[in-house]
CSV table of N, CA, C and O and ligand atoms in Angstrom, one decimal:
chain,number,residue,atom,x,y,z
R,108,UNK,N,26.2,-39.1,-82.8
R,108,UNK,CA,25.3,-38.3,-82.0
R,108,UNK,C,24.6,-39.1,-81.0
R,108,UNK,O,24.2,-40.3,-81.2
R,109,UNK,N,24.5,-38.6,-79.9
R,109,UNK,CA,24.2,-39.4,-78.9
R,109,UNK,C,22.7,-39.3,-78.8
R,109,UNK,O,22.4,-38.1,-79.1
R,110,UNK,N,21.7,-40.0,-78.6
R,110,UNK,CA,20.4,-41.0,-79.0
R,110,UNK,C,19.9,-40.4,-77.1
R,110,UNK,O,18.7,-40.5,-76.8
R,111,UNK,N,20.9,-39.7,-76.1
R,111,UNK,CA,19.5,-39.1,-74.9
R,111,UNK,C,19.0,-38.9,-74.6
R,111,UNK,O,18.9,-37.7,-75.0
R,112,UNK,N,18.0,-39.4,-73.8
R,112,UNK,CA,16.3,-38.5,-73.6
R,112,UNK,C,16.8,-36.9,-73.5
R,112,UNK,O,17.9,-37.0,-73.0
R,113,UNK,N,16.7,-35.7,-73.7
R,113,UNK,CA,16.1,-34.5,-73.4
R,113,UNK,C,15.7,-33.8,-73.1
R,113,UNK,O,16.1,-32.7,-73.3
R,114,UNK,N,14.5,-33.9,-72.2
R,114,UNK,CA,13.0,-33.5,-72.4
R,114,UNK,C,13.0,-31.6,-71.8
R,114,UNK,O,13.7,-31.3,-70.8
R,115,UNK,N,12.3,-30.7,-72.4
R,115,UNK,CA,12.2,-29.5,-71.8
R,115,UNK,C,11.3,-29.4,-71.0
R,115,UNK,O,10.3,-30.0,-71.3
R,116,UNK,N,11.4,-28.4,-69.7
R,116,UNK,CA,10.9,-28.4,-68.4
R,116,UNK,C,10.2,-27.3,-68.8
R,116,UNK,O,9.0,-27.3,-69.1
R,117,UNK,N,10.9,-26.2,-68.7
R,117,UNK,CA,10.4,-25.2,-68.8
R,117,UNK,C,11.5,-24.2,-69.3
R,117,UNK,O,12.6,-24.7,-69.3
R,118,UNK,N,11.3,-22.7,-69.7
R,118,UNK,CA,12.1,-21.6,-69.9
R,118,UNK,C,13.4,-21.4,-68.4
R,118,UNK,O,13.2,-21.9,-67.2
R,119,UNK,N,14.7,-20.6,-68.9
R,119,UNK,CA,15.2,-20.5,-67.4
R,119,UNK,C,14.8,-19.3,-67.0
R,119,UNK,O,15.3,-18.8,-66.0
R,120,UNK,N,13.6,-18.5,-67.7
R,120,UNK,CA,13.5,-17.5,-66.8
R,120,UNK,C,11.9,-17.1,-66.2
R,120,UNK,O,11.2,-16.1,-65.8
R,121,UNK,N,12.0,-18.6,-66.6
R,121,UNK,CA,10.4,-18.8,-65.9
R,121,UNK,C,10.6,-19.3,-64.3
R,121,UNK,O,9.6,-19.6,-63.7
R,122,UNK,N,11.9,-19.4,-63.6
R,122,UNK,CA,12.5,-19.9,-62.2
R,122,UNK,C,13.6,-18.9,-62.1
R,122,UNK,O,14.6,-18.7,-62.7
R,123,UNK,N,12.6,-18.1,-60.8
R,123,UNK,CA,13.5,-16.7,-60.7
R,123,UNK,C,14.8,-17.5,-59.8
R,123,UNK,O,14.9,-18.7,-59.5
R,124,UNK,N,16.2,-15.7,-59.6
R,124,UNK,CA,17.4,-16.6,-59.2
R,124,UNK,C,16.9,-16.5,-57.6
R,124,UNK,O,16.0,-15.8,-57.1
R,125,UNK,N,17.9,-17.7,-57.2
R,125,UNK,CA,17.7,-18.5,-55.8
R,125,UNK,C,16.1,-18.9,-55.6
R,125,UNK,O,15.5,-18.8,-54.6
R,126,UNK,N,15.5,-19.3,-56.8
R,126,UNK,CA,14.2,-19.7,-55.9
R,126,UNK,C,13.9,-21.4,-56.7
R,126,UNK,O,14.7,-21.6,-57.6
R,127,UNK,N,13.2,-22.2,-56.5
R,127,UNK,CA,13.0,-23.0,-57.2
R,127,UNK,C,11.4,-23.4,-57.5
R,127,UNK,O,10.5,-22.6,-57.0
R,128,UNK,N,10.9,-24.3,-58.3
R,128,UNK,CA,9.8,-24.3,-58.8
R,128,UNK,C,9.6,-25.8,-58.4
R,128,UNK,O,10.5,-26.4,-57.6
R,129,UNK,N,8.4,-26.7,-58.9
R,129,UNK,CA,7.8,-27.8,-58.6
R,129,UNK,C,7.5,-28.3,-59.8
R,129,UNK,O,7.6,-27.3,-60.5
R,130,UNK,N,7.3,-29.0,-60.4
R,130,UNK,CA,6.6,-29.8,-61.7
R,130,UNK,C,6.8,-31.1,-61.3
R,130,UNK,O,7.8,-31.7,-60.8
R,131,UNK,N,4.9,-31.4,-61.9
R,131,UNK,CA,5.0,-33.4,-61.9
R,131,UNK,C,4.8,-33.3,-63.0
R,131,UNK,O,4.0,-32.7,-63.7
R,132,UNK,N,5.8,-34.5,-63.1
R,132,UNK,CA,6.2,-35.1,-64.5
R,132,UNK,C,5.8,-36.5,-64.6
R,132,UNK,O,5.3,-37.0,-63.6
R,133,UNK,N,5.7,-37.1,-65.5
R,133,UNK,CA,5.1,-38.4,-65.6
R,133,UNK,C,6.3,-39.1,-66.3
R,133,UNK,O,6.7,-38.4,-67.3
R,134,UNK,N,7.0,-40.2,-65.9
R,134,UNK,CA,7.5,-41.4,-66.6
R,134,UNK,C,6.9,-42.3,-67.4
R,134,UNK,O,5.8,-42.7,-67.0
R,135,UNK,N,7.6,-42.8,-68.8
R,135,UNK,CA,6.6,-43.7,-69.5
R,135,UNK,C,7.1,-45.0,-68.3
R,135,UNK,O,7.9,-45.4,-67.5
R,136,UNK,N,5.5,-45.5,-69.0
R,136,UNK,CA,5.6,-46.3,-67.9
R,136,UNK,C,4.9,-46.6,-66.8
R,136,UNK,O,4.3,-47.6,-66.5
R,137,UNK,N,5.0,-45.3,-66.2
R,137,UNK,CA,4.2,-45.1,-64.9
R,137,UNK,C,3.2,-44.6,-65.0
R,137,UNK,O,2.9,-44.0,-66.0
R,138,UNK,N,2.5,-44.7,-64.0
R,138,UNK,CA,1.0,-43.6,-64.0
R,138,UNK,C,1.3,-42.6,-62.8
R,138,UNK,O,0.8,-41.5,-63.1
R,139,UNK,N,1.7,-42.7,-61.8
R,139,UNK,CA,2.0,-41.6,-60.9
R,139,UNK,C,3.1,-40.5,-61.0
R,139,UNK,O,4.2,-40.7,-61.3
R,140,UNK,N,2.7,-39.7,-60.8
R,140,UNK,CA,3.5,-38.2,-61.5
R,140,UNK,C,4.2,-38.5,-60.2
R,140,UNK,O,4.1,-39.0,-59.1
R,141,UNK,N,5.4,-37.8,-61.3
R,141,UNK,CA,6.7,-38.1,-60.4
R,141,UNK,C,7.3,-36.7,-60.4
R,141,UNK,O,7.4,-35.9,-61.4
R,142,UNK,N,7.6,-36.3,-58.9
R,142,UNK,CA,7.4,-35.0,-58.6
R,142,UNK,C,8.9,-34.2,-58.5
R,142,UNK,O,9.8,-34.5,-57.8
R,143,UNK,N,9.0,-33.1,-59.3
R,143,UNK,CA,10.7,-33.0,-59.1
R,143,UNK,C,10.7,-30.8,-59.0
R,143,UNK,O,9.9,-29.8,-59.0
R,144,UNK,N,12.3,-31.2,-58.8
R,144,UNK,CA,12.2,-29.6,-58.7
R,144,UNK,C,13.5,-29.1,-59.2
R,144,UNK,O,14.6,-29.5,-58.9
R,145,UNK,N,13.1,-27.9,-60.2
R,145,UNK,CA,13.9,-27.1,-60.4
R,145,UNK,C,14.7,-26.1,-59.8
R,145,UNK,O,14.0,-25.2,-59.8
R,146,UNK,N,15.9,-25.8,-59.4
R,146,UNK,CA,16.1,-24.7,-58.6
R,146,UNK,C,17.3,-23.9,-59.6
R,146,UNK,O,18.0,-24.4,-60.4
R,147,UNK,N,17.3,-22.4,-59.2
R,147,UNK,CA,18.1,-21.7,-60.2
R,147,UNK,C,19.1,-20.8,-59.4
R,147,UNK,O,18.6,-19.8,-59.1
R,148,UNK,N,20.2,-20.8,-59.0
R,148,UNK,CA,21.4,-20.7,-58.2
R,148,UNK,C,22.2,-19.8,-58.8
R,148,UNK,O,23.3,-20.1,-58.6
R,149,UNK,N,22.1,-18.1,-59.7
R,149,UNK,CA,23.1,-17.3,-60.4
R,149,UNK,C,23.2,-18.2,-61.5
R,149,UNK,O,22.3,-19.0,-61.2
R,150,UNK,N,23.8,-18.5,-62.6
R,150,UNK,CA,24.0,-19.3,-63.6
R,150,UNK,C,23.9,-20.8,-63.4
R,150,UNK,O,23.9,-21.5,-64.4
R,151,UNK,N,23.7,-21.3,-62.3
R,151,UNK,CA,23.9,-22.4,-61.9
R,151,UNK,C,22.0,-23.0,-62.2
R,151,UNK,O,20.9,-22.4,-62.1
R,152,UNK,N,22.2,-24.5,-62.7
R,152,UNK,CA,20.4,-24.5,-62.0
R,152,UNK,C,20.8,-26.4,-61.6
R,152,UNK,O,21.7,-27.2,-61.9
R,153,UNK,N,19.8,-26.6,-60.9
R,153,UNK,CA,19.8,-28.0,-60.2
R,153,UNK,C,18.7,-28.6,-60.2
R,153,UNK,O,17.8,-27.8,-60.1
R,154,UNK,N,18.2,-29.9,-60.4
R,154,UNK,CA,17.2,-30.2,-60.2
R,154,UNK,C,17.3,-31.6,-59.6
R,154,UNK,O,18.3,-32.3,-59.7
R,155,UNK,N,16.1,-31.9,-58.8
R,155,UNK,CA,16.4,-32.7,-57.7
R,155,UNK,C,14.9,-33.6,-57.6
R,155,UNK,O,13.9,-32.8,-57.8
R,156,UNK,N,14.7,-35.0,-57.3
R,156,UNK,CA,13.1,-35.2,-57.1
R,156,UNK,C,12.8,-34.8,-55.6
R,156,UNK,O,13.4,-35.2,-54.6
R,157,UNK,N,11.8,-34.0,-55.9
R,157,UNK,CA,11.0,-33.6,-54.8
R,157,UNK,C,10.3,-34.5,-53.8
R,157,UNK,O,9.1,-34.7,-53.6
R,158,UNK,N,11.3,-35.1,-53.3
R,158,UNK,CA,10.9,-36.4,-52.8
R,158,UNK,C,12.1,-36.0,-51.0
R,158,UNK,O,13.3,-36.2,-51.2
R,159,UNK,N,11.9,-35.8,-50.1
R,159,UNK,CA,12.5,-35.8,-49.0
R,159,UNK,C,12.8,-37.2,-48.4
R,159,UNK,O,11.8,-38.0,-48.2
R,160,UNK,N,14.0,-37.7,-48.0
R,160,UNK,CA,14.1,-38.7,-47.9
R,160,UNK,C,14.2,-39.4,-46.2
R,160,UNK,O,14.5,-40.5,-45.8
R,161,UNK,N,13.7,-38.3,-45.5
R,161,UNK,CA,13.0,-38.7,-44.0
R,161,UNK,C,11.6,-39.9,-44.6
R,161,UNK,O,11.5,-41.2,-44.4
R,162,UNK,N,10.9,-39.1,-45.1
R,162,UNK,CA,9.7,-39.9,-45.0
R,162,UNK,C,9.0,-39.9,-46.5
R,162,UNK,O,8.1,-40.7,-46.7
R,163,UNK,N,9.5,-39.2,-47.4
R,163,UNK,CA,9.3,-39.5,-48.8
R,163,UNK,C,7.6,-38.4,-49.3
R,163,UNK,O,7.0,-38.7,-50.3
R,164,UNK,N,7.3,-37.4,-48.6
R,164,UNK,CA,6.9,-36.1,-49.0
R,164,UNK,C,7.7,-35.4,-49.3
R,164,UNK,O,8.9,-35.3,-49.0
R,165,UNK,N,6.5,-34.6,-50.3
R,165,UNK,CA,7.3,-33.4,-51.1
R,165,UNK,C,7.9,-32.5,-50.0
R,165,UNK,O,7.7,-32.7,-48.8
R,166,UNK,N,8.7,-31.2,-50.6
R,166,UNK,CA,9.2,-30.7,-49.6
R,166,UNK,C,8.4,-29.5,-49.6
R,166,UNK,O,8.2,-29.1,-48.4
R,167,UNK,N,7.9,-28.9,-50.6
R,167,UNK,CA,7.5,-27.6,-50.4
R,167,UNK,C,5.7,-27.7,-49.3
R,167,UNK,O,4.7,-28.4,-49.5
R,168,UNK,N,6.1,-26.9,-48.4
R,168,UNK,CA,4.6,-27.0,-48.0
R,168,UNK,C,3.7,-26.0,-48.6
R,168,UNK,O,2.5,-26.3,-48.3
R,169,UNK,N,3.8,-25.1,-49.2
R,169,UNK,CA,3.1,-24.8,-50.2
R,169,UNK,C,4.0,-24.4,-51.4
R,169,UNK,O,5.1,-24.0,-51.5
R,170,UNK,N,3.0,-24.5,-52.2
R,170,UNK,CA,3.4,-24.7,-53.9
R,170,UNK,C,4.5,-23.8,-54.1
R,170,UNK,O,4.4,-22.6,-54.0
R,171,UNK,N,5.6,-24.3,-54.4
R,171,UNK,CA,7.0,-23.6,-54.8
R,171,UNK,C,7.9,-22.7,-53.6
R,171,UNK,O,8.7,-21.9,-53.8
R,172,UNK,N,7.4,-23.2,-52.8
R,172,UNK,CA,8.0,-22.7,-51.2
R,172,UNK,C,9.4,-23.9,-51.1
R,172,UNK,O,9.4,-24.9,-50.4
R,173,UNK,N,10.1,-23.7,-51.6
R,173,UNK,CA,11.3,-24.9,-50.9
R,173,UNK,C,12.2,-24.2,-50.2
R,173,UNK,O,12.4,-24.9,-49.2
R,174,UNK,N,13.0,-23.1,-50.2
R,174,UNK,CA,14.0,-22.6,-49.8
R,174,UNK,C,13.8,-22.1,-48.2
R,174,UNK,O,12.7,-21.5,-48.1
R,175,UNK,N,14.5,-22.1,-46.9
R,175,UNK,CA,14.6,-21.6,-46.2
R,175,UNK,C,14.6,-20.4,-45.8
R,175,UNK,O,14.5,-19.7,-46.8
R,176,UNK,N,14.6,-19.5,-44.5
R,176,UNK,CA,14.4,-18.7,-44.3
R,176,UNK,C,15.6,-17.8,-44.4
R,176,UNK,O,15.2,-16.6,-44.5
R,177,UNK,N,16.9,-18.0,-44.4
R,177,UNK,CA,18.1,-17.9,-44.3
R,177,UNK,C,18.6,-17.9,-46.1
R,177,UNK,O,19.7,-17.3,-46.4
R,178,UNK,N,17.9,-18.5,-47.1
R,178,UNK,CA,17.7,-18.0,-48.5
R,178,UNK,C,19.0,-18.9,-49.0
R,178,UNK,O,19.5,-18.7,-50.1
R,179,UNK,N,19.3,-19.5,-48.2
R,179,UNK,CA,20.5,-20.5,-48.6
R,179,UNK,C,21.0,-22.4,-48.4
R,179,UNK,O,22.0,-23.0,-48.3
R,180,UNK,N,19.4,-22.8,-48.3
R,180,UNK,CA,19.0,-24.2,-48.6
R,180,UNK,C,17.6,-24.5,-48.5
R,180,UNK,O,16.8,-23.9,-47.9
R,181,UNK,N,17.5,-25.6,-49.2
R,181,UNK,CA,16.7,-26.2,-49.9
R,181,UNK,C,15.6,-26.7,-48.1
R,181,UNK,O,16.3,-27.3,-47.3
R,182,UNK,N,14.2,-26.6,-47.6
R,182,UNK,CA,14.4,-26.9,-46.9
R,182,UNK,C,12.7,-28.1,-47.2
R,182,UNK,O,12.0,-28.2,-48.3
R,183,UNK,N,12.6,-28.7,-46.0
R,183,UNK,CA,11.5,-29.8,-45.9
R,183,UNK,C,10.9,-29.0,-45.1
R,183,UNK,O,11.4,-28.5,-44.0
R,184,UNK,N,9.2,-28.6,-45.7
R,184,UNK,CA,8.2,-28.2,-44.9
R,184,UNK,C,8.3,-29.1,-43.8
R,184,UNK,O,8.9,-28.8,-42.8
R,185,UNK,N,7.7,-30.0,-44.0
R,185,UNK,CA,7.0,-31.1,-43.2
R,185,UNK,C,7.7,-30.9,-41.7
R,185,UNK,O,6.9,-30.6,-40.7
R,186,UNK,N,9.3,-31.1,-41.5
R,186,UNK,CA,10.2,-31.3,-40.5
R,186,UNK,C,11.5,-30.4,-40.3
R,186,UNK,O,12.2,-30.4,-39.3
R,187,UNK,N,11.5,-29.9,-41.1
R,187,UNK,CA,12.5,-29.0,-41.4
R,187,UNK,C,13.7,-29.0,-41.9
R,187,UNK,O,14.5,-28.0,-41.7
R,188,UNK,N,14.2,-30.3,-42.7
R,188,UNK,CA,15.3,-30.8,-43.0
R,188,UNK,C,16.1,-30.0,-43.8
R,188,UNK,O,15.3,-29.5,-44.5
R,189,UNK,N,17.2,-29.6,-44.1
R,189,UNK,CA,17.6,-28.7,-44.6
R,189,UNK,C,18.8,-29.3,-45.1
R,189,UNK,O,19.7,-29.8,-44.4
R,190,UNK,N,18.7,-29.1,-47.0
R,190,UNK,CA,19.5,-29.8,-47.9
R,190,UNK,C,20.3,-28.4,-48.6
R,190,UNK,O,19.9,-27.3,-48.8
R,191,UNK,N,21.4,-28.8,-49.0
R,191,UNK,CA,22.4,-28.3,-49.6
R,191,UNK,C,22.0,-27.9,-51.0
R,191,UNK,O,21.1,-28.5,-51.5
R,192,UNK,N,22.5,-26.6,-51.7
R,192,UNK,CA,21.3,-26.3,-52.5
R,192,UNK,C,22.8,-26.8,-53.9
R,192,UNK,O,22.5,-26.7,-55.1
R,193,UNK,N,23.3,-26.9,-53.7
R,193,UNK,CA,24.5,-27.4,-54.8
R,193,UNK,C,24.9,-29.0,-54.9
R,193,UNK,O,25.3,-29.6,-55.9
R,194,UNK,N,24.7,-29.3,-53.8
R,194,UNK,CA,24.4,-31.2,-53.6
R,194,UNK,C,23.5,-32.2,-53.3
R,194,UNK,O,23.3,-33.4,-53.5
R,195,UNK,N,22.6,-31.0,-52.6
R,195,UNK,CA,21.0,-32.3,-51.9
R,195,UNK,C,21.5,-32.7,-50.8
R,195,UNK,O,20.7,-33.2,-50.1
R,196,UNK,N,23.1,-32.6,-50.1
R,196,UNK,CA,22.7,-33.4,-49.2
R,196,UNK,C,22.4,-32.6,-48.0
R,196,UNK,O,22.4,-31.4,-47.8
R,197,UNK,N,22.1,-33.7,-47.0
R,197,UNK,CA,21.0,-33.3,-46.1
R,197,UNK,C,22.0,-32.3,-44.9
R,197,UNK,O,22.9,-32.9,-44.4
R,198,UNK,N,22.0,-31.3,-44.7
R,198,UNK,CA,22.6,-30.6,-43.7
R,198,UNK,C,22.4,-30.6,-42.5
R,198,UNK,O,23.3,-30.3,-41.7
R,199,UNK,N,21.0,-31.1,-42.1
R,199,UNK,CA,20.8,-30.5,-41.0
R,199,UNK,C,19.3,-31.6,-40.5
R,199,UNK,O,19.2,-32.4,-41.5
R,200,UNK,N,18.8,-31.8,-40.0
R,200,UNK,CA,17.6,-32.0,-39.6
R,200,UNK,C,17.1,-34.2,-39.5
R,200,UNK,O,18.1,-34.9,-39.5
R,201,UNK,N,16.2,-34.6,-39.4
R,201,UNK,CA,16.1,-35.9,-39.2
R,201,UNK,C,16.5,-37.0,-40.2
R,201,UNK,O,16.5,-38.1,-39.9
R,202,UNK,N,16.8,-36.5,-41.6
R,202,UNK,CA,17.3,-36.9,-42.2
R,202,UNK,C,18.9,-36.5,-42.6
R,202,UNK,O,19.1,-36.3,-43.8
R,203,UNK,N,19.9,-36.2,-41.7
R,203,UNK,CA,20.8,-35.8,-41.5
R,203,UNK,C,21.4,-37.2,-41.8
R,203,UNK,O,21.3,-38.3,-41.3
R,204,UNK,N,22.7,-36.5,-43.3
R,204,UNK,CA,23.7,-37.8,-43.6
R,204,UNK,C,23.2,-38.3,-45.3
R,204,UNK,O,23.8,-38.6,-46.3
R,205,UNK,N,21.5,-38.2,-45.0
R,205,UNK,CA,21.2,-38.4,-46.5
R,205,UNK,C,21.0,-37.4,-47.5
R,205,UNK,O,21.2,-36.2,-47.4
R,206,UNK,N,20.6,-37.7,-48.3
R,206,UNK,CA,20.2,-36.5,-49.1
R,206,UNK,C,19.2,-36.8,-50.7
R,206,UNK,O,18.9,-38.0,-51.1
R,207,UNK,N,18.9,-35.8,-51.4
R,207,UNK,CA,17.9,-35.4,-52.3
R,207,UNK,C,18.5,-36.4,-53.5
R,207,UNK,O,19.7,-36.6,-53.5
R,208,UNK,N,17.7,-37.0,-54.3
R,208,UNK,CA,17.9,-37.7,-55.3
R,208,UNK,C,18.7,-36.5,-56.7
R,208,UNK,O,17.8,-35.7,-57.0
R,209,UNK,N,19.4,-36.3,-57.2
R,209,UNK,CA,20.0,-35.5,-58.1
R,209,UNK,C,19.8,-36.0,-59.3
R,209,UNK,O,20.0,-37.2,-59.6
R,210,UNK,N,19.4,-34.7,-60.1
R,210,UNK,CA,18.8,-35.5,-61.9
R,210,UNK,C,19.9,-34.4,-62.7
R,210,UNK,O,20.3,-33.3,-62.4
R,211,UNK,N,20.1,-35.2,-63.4
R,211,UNK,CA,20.8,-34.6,-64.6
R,211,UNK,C,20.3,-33.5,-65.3
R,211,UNK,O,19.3,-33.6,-66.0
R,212,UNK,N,21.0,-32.4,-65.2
R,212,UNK,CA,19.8,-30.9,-66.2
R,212,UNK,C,20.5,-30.1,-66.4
R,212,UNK,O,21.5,-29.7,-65.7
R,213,UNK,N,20.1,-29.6,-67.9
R,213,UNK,CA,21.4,-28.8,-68.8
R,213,UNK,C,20.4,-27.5,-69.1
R,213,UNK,O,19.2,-27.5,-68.8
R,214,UNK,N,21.0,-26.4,-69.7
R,214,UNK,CA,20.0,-25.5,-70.1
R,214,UNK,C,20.7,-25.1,-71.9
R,214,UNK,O,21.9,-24.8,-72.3
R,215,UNK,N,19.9,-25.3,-72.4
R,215,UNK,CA,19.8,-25.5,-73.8
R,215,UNK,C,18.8,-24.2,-74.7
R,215,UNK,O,17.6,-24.2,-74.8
R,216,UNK,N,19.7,-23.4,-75.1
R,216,UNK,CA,18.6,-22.2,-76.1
R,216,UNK,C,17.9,-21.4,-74.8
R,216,UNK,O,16.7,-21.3,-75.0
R,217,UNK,N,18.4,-21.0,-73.4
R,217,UNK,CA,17.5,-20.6,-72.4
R,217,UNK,C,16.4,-21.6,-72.0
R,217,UNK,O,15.5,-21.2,-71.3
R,218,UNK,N,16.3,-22.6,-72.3
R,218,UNK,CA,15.4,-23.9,-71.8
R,218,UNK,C,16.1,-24.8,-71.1
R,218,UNK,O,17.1,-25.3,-71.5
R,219,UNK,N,15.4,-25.3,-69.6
R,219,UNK,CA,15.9,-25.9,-68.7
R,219,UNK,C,15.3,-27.5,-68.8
R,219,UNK,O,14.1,-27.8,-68.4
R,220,UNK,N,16.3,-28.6,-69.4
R,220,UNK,CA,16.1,-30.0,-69.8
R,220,UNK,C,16.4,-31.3,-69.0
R,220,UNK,O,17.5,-31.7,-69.1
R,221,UNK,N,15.8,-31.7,-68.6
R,221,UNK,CA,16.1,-33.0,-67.8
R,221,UNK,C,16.7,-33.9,-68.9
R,221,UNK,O,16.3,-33.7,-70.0
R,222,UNK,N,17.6,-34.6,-68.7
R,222,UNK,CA,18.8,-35.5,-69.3
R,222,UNK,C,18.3,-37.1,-68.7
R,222,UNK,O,18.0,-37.5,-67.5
R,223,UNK,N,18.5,-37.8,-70.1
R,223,UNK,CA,18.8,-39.0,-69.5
R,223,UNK,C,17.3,-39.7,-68.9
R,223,UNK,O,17.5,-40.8,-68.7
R,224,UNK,N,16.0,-39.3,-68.7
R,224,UNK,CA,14.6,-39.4,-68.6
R,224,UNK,C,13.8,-39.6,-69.4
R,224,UNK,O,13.9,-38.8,-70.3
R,225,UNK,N,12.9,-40.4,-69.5
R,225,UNK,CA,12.0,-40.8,-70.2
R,225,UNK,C,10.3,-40.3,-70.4
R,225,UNK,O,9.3,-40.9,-70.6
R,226,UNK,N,10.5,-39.7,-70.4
R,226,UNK,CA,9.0,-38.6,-70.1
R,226,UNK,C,7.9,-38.9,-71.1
R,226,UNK,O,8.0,-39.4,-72.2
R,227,UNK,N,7.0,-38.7,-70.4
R,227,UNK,CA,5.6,-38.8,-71.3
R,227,UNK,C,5.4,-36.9,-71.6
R,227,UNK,O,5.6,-36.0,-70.8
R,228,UNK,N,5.0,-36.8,-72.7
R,228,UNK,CA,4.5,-35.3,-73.2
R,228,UNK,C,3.5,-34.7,-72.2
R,228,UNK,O,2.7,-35.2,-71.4
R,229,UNK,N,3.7,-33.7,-72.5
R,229,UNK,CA,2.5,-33.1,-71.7
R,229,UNK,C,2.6,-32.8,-70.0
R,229,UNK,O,1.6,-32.4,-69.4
K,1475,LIG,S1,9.5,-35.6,-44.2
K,1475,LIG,FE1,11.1,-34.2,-44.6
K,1475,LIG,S2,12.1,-33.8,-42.8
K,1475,LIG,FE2,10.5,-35.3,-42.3
């Protein structure tokens, strides 16, 4: 049996479809909450750190706002960078070429789990 971190995020139907959510999470280890996001795609879900890699702010400019206007990527308040909602990568905007950090996440019993992370409770 394999010994992998786990950890549960939240329910999947607490992240309506096509929208995504925000949660800071804490690493053991660290003290700065480490900011990530869930997104829920039809059966599909992705989760990515909420980290834009122009300039390293979050992307939502307000709380759980990530998706564009067009309802079909991931976009950066800040500048408007616009990421791939099945890869992270960057489609469009000043960080064009790069893209979203990608976390490992399974959904288990209708619960949506980050894999492979070390989480502090709570
Ligand atoms: S900080 Fe995200 S596009 Fe500039």
């Amino acid at each position: 049996m394999s010994d992998e971190a786990v950890f549960v995020i939240c329910r999947l139907d607490e992240v309506p479809n096509r929208q995504a959510r925000g949660f800071l999470l804490v690493r053991r280890g660290e003290e700065t909450p480490w900011p990530v996001l869930i997104l829920r795609w039809g059966r599909h879900v992705f989760a990515y750190e909420n980290k834009c890699p122009h300039q390293g702010t979050r992307l939502d400019w307000e709380a759980n706002q990530f998706i564009d206007g067009s309802g079909e990527f991931l976009i950066c308040g800040k500048h408007g960078s616009l990421f791939e909602i099945d890869t992270g990568c960057c489609a469009e905007g000043p960080c064009a070429g790069r893209g979203l950090t990608a976390l490992r996440v399974a959904v288990e019993d209708g619960e949506i789990c980050l894999l492979g992370v070390d989480l502090v409770d709570d």
